[in-house]
Coordinates of C-alpha atoms in Angstrom, one line a residue:
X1 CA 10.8 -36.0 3.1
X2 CA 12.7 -33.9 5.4
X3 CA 12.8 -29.8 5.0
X4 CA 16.0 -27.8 6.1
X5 CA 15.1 -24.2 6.8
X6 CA 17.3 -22.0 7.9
X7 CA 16.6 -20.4 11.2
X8 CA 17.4 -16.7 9.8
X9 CA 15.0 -14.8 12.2
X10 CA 15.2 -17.2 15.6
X11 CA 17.7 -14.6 16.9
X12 CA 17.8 -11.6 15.1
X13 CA 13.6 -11.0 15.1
X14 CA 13.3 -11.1 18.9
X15 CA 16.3 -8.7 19.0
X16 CA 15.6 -6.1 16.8
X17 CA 11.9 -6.0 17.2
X18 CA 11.5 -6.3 21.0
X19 CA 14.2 -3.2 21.3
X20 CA 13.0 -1.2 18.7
X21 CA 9.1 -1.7 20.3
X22 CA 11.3 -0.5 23.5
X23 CA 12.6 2.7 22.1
X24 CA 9.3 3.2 21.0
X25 CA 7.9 3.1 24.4
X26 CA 9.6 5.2 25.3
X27 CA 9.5 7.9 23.1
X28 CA 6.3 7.6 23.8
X29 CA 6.4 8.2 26.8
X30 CA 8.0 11.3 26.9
X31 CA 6.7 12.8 24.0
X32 CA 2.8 12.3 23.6
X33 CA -0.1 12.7 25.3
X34 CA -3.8 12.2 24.6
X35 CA -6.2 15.6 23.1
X36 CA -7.4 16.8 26.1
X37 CA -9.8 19.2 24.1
X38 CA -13.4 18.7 24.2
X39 CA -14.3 18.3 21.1
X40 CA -17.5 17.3 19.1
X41 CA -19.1 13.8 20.2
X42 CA -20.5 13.5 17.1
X43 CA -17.4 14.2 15.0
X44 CA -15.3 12.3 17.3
X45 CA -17.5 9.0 16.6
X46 CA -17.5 9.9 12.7
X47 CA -14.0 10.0 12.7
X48 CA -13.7 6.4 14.8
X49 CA -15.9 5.1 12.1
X50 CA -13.8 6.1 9.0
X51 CA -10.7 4.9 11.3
X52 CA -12.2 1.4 11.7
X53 CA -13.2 1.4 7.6
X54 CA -9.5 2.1 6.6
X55 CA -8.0 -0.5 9.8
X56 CA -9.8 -3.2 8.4
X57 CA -9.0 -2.1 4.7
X58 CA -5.2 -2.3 6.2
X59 CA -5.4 -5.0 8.3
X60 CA -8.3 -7.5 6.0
X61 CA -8.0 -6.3 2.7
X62 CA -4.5 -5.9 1.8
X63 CA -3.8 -8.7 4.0
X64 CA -5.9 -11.4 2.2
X65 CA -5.0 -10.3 -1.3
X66 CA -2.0 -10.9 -1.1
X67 CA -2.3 -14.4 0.5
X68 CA -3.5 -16.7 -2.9
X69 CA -0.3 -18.5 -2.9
X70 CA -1.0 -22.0 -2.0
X71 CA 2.4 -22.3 0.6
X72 CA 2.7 -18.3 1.4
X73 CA -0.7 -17.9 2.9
X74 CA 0.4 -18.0 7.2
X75 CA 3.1 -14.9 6.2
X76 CA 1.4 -12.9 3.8
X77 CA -1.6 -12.2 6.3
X78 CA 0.8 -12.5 9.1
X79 CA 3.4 -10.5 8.0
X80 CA 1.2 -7.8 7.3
X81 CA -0.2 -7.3 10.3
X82 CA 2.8 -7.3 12.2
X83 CA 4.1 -4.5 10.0
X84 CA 0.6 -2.6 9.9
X85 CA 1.4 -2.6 13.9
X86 CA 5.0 -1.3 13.5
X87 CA 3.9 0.9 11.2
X88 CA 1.3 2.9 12.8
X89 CA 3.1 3.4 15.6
X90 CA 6.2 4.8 14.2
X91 CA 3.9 7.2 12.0
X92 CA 2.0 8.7 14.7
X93 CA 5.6 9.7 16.2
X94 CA 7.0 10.8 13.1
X95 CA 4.2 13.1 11.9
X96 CA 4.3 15.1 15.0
X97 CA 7.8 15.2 14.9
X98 CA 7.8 16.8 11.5
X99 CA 4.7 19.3 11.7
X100 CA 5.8 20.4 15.4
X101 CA 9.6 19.5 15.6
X102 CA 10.2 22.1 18.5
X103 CA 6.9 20.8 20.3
X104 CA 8.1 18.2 23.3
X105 CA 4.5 17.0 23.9
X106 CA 2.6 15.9 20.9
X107 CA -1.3 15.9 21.5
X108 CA -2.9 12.4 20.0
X109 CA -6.3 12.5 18.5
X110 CA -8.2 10.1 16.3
X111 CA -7.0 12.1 13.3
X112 CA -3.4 11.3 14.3
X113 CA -4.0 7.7 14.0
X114 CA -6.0 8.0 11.1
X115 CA -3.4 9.7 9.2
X116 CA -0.8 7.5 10.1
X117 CA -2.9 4.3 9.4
X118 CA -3.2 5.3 6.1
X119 CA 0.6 6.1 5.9
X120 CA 1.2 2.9 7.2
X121 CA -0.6 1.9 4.2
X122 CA 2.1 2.4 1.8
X123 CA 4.6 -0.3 3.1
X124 CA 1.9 -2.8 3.1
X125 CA 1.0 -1.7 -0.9
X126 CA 4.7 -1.8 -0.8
X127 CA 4.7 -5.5 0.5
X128 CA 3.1 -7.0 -2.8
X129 CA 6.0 -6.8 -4.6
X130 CA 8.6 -8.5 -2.4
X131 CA 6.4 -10.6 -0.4
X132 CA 8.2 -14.0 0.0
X133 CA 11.8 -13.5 -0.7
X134 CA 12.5 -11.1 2.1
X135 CA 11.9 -11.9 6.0
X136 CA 10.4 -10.2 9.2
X137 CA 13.4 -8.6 10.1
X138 CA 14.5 -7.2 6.7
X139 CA 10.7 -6.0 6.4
X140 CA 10.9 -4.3 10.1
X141 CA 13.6 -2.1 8.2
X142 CA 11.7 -1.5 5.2
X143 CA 8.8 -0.4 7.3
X144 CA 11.1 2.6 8.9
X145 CA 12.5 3.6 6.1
X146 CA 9.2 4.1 3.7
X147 CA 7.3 5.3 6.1
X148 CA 10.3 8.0 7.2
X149 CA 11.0 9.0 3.5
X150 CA 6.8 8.8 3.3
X151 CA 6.8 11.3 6.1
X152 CA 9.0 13.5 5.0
X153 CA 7.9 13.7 1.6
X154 CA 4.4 14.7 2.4
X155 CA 6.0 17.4 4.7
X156 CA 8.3 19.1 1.1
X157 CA 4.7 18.3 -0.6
X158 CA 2.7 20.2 1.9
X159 CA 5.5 23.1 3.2
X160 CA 7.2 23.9 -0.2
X161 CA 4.5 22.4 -3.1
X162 CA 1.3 24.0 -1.1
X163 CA -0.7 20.6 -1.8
X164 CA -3.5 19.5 0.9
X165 CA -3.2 16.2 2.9
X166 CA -5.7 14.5 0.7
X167 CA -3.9 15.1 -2.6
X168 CA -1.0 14.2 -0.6
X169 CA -2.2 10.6 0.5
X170 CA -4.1 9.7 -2.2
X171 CA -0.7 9.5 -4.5
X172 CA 0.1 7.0 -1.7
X173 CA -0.7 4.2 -4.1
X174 CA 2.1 5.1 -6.8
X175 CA 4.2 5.9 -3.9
X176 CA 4.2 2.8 -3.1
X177 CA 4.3 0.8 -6.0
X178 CA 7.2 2.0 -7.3
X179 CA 9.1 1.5 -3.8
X180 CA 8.0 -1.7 -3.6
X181 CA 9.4 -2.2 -7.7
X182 CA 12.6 -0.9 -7.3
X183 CA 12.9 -2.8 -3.6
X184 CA 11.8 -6.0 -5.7
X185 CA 14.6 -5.2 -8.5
X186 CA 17.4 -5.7 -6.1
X187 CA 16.4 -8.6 -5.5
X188 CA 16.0 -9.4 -9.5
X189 CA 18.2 -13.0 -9.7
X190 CA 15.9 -15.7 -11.8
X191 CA 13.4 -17.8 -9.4
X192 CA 14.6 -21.2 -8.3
X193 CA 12.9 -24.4 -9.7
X194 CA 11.8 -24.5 -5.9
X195 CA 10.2 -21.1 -6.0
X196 CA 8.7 -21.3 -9.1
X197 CA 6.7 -24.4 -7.7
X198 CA 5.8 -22.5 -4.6
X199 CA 4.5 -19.7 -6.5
X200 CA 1.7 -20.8 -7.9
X201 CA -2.0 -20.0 -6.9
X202 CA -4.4 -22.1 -5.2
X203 CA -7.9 -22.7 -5.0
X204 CA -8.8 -22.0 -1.0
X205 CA -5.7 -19.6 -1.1
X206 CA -7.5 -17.4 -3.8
X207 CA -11.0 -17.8 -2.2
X208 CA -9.6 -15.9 0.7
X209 CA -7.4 -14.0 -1.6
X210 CA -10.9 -12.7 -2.8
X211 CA -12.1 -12.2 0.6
X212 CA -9.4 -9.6 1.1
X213 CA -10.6 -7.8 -2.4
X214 CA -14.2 -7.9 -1.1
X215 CA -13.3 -5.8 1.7
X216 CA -11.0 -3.3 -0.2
X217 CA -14.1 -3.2 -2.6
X218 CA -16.4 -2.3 0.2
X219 CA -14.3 -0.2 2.1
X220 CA -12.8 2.1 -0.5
X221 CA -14.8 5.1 -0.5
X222 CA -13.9 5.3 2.8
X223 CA -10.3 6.1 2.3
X224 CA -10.9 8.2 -0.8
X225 CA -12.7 10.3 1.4
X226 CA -11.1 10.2 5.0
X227 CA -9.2 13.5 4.6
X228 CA -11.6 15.8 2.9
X229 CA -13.2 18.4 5.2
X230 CA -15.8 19.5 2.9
X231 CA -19.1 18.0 3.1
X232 CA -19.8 18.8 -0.9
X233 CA -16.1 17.2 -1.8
X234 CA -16.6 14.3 0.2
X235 CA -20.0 13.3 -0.7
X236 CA -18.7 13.7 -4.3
X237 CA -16.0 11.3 -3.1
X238 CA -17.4 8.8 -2.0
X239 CA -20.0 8.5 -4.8
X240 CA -17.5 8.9 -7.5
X241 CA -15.6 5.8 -5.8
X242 CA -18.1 3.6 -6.1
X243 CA -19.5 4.0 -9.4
X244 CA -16.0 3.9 -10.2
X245 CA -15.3 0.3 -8.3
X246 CA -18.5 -0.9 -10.0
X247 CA -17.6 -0.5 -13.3
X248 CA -14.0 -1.4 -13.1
X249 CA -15.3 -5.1 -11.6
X250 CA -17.7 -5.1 -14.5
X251 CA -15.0 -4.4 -16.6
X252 CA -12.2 -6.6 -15.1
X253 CA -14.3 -9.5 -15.2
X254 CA -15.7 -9.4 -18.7
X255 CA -11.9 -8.8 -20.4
X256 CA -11.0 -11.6 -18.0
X257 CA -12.9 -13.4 -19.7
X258 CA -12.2 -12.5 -23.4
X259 CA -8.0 -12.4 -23.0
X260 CA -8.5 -16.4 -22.6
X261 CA -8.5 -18.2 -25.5
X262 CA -11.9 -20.4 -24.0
X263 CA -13.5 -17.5 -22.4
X264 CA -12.6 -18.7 -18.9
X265 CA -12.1 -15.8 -16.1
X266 CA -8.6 -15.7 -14.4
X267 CA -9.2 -15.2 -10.5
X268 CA -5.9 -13.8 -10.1
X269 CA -7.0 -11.0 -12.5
X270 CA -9.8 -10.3 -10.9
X271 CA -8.2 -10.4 -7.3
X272 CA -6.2 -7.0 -8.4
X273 CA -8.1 -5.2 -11.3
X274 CA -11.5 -4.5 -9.7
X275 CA -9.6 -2.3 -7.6
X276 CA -8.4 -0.2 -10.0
X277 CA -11.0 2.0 -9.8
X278 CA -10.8 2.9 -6.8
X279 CA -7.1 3.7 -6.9
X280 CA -7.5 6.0 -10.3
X281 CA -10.3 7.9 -8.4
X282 CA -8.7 9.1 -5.4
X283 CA -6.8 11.9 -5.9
X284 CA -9.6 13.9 -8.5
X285 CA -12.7 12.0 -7.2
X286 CA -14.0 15.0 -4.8
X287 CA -13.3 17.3 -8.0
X288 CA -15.7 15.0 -10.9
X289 CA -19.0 16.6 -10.8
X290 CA -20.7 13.7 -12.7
X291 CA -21.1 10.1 -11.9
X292 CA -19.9 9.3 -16.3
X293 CA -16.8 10.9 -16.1
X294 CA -15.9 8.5 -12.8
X295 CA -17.5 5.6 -14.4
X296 CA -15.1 6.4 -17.6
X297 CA -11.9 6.0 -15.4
X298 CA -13.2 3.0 -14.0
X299 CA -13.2 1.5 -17.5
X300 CA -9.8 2.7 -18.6
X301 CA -8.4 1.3 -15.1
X302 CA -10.3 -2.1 -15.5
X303 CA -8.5 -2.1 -18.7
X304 CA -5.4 -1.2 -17.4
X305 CA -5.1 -3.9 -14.7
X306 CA -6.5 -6.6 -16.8
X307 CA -3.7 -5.5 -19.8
X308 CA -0.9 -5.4 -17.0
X309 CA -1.3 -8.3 -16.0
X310 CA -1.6 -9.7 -19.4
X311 CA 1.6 -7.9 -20.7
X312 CA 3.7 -6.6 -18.3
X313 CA 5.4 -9.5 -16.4
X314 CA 5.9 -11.2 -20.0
X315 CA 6.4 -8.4 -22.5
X316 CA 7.6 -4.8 -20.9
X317 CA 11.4 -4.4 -20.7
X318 CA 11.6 -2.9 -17.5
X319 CA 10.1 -6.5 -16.0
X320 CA 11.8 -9.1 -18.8
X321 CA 15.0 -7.2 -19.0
X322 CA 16.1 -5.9 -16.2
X323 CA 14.4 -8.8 -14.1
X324 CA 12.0 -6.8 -11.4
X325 CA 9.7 -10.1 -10.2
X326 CA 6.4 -8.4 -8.8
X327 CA 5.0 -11.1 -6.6
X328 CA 1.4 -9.5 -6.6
X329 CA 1.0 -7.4 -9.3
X330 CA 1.6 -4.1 -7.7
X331 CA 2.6 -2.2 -10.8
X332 CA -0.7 -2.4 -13.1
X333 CA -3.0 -2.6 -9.4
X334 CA -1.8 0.2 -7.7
X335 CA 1.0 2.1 -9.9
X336 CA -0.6 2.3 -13.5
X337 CA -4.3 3.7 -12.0
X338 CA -2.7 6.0 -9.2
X339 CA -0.4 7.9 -11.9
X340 CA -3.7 8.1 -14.3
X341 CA -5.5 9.0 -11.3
X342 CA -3.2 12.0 -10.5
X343 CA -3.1 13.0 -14.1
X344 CA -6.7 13.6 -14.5
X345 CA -6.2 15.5 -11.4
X346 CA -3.9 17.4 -13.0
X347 CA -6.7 17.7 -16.3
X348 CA -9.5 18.6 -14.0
X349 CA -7.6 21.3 -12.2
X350 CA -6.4 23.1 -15.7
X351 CA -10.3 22.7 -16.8
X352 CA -11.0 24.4 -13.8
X353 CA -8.7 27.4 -14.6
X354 CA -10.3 27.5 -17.9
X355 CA -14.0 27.9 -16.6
X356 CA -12.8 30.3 -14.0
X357 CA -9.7 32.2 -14.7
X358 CA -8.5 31.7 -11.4
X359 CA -4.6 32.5 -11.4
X360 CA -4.3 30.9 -8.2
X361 CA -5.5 27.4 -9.6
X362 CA -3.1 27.4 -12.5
X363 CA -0.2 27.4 -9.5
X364 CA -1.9 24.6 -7.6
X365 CA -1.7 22.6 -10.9
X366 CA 1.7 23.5 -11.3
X367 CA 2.4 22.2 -7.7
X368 CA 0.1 19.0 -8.4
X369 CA 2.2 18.4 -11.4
X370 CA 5.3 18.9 -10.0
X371 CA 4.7 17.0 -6.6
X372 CA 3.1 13.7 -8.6
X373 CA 6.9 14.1 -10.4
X374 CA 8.5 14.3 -7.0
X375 CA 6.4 11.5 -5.9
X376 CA 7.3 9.1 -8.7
X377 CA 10.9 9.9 -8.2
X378 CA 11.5 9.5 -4.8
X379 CA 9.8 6.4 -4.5
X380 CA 12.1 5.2 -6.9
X381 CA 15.3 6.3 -5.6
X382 CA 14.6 5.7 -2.0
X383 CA 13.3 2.4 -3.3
X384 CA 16.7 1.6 -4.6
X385 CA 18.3 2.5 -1.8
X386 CA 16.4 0.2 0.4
X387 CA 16.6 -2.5 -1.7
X388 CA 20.6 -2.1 -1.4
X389 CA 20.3 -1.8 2.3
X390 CA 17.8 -5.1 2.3
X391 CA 20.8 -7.3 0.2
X392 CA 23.3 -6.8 3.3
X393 CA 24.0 -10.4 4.6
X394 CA 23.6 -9.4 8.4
X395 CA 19.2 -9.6 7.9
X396 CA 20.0 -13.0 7.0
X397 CA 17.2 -13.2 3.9
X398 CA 16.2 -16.2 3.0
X399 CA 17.6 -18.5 0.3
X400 CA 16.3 -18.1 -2.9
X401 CA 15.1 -21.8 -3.3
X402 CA 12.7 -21.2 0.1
X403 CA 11.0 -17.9 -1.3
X404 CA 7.6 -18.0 -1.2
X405 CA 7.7 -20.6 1.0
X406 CA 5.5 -20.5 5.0
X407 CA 8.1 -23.5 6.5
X408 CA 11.1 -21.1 6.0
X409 CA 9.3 -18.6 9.1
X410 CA 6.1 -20.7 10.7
X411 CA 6.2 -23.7 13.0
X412 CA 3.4 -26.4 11.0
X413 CA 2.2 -29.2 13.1
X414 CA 2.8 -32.1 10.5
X415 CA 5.7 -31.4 7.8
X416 CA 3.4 -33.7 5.1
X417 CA 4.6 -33.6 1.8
X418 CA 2.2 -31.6 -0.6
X419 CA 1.7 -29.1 1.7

């Protein structure tokens, strides 16, 4: 049985890509230049540590979760590499544009490439939801858009709303999501008969998608932690993630087991919802003083996951009706915890102006609440926007009968049927 691909990015990858890696160059080259400060050894190598934790969350973890498709494996860990690369890159220039616009020489530091790895982050969260039906070159485009909107964003957030970079980035997860969402509802026509066959798990797939879920699992306290400057705050962090991680696995695992009607554990379930607690942690974790209260949101995001993706591809309007096709279960992974997440950040912050009638808390939960609203919103609206943008015929997308699909993008060296 022969296959007939079409050849959408034989011309138009090596085009766009090698002149946009060009431009880059050069602004580069005119526009850094390494920290020449002498700073800390010991802080410098800290730093390179949590660097290395949140690269191989990037690069690993959210590159092998997404890869338990049994013929989508090759671009799912593929595809996000190549835009984790793109990504960082572009970040590092466009944060030192925005915090020193009138500065010609921007000073890189390992904090600079820390903050834009986890920037990059967001297109890859992103990624989950229209992985498979969009190619390299439509993705290269997605990746300069989120990450400029991203950018600019966390620039209103922190000039206008007063927030901290850490608030900021942990809201990175709804960010995201509902990008990704609205990107994926553009894109909302029914799935082929072809597609539908190609989109279906398998067993290796799903042991490596688990691979990719072991590392985010490991790794997490990392992030949650990366941008606090506090000792007390990040300590609190960290430990707040894990006990937080622990009990959503325990949880994910055990209503897993008791949504099927034979008690048998979905793996696709678990590939997503044992994450949730570290995503409904991050933005308050540095501000829960007891190891309960973290342990609490774990639950209520194992539950959330798990229910998600019990209910929400089949049941919820906003999927059924109006046809959004969320190829990895971004919405009830990343969304659903992140906005209960920034919520009880929200709770914890007026709790706090209760205990110590500090007027200048109460503003700081106004701006919290009023940047998670911003955050929501433009991820939305920007989302649509690039989903528009994505639907123009000159990317060349794919067909719809070849989503989800490696032959469309990767040479194989047999074409066997069964594949």
């Amino acid at each position: 049985m022969g296959y007939n691909y079409t050849r959408s990015v034989r011309c138009s990858l090596p085009l766009w890509a090698l002149m946009l890696e060009a431009v880059l160059i050069f602004l580069f080259f005119f526009f850094t230049s390494y920290d020449g400060s002498s700073k800390d050894q010991k802080r410098l190598m800290g730093t390179y540590r949590v660097f290395q934790d949140i690269t191989i969350m990037a690069a690993l973890g959210l590159g092998f979760l997404t890869s338990y498709l049994r013929r989508h494996g090759w671009s799912s860990v593929a595809f996000n590499l190549f835009m984790l690369a793109l990504g960082v890159q572009w970040a590092i220039l466009l944060d030192g544009f925005l915090s020193q616009p009138f500065n010609r020489n921007m000073h890189i530091s390992p904090d600079s490439i820390q903050l834009a790895t986890m920037s990059a982050m967001s297109v890859l969260i992103s990624l989950g939801a229209v992985l498979g039906k969009v190619n390299l070159v439509q993705l290269m485009v997605m990746v300069l858009v989120e990450l400029t909107v991203f950018g600019s964003m966390r620039m209103v957030c922190k000039q206008i709303l007063n927030m901290d970079n850490h608030t900021i980035m942990m809201q990175v997860h709804v960010f995201a999501a509902y990008f990704g969402l609205t990107v994926s509802g553009c894109f909302s026509s029914p799935l082929s008969k072809e597609a539908k066959e190609n989109y279906q798990p398998a067993t290796s797939p799903s042991l490596f998608a688990m691979l990719g879920t072991l590392f985010l699992w490991i790794f997490w306290p990392s992030f949650n932690s990366a941008l606090l400057d506090v000792p007390s705050d990040k300590k609190k962090a960290v430990f707040n993630t894990y006990y937080a991680l622990a009990t959503s696995a325990v949880t994910a695992i055990s209503v897993s087991a008791s949504a099927h009607p034979q008690g048998k554990i979905n793996m696709i379930h678990i590939h997503n919802a044992v994450l949730a607690g570290g995503v409904v942690v991050g933005t308050p974790g540095h501000l829960i003083i007891s190891p309960w209260i973290a342990m609490v949101l774990g639950l209520l995001a194992g539950l959330i996951s798990i229910g998600g993706a019990n209910c929400l591809p089949h049941r919820v309007s906003c999927h059924r009706v109006l046809g959004i096709h969320d190829s990895c279960g971004m919405h009830y992974t990343f969304a659903l915890p992140g906005l209960l997440g920034g919520i009880t950040n929200v709770v914890l912050r007026m709790l706090k102006v209760s205990w110590t009638k500090d007027l200048m808390i109460s503003y700081q939960v106004l701006h919290d609440t009023g940047g998670l609203s911003l955050i929501v919103a433009t991820g939305l609206a920007f989302g649509f926007l690039t989903g528009f943008l994505l639907r123009l015929k000159i990317w060349k997308p794919p067909h719809a009968a070849k989503y989800f699909d490696d032959q469309a993008f990767w040479k194989f060296p047999h074409l066997a049927v069964g594949f």
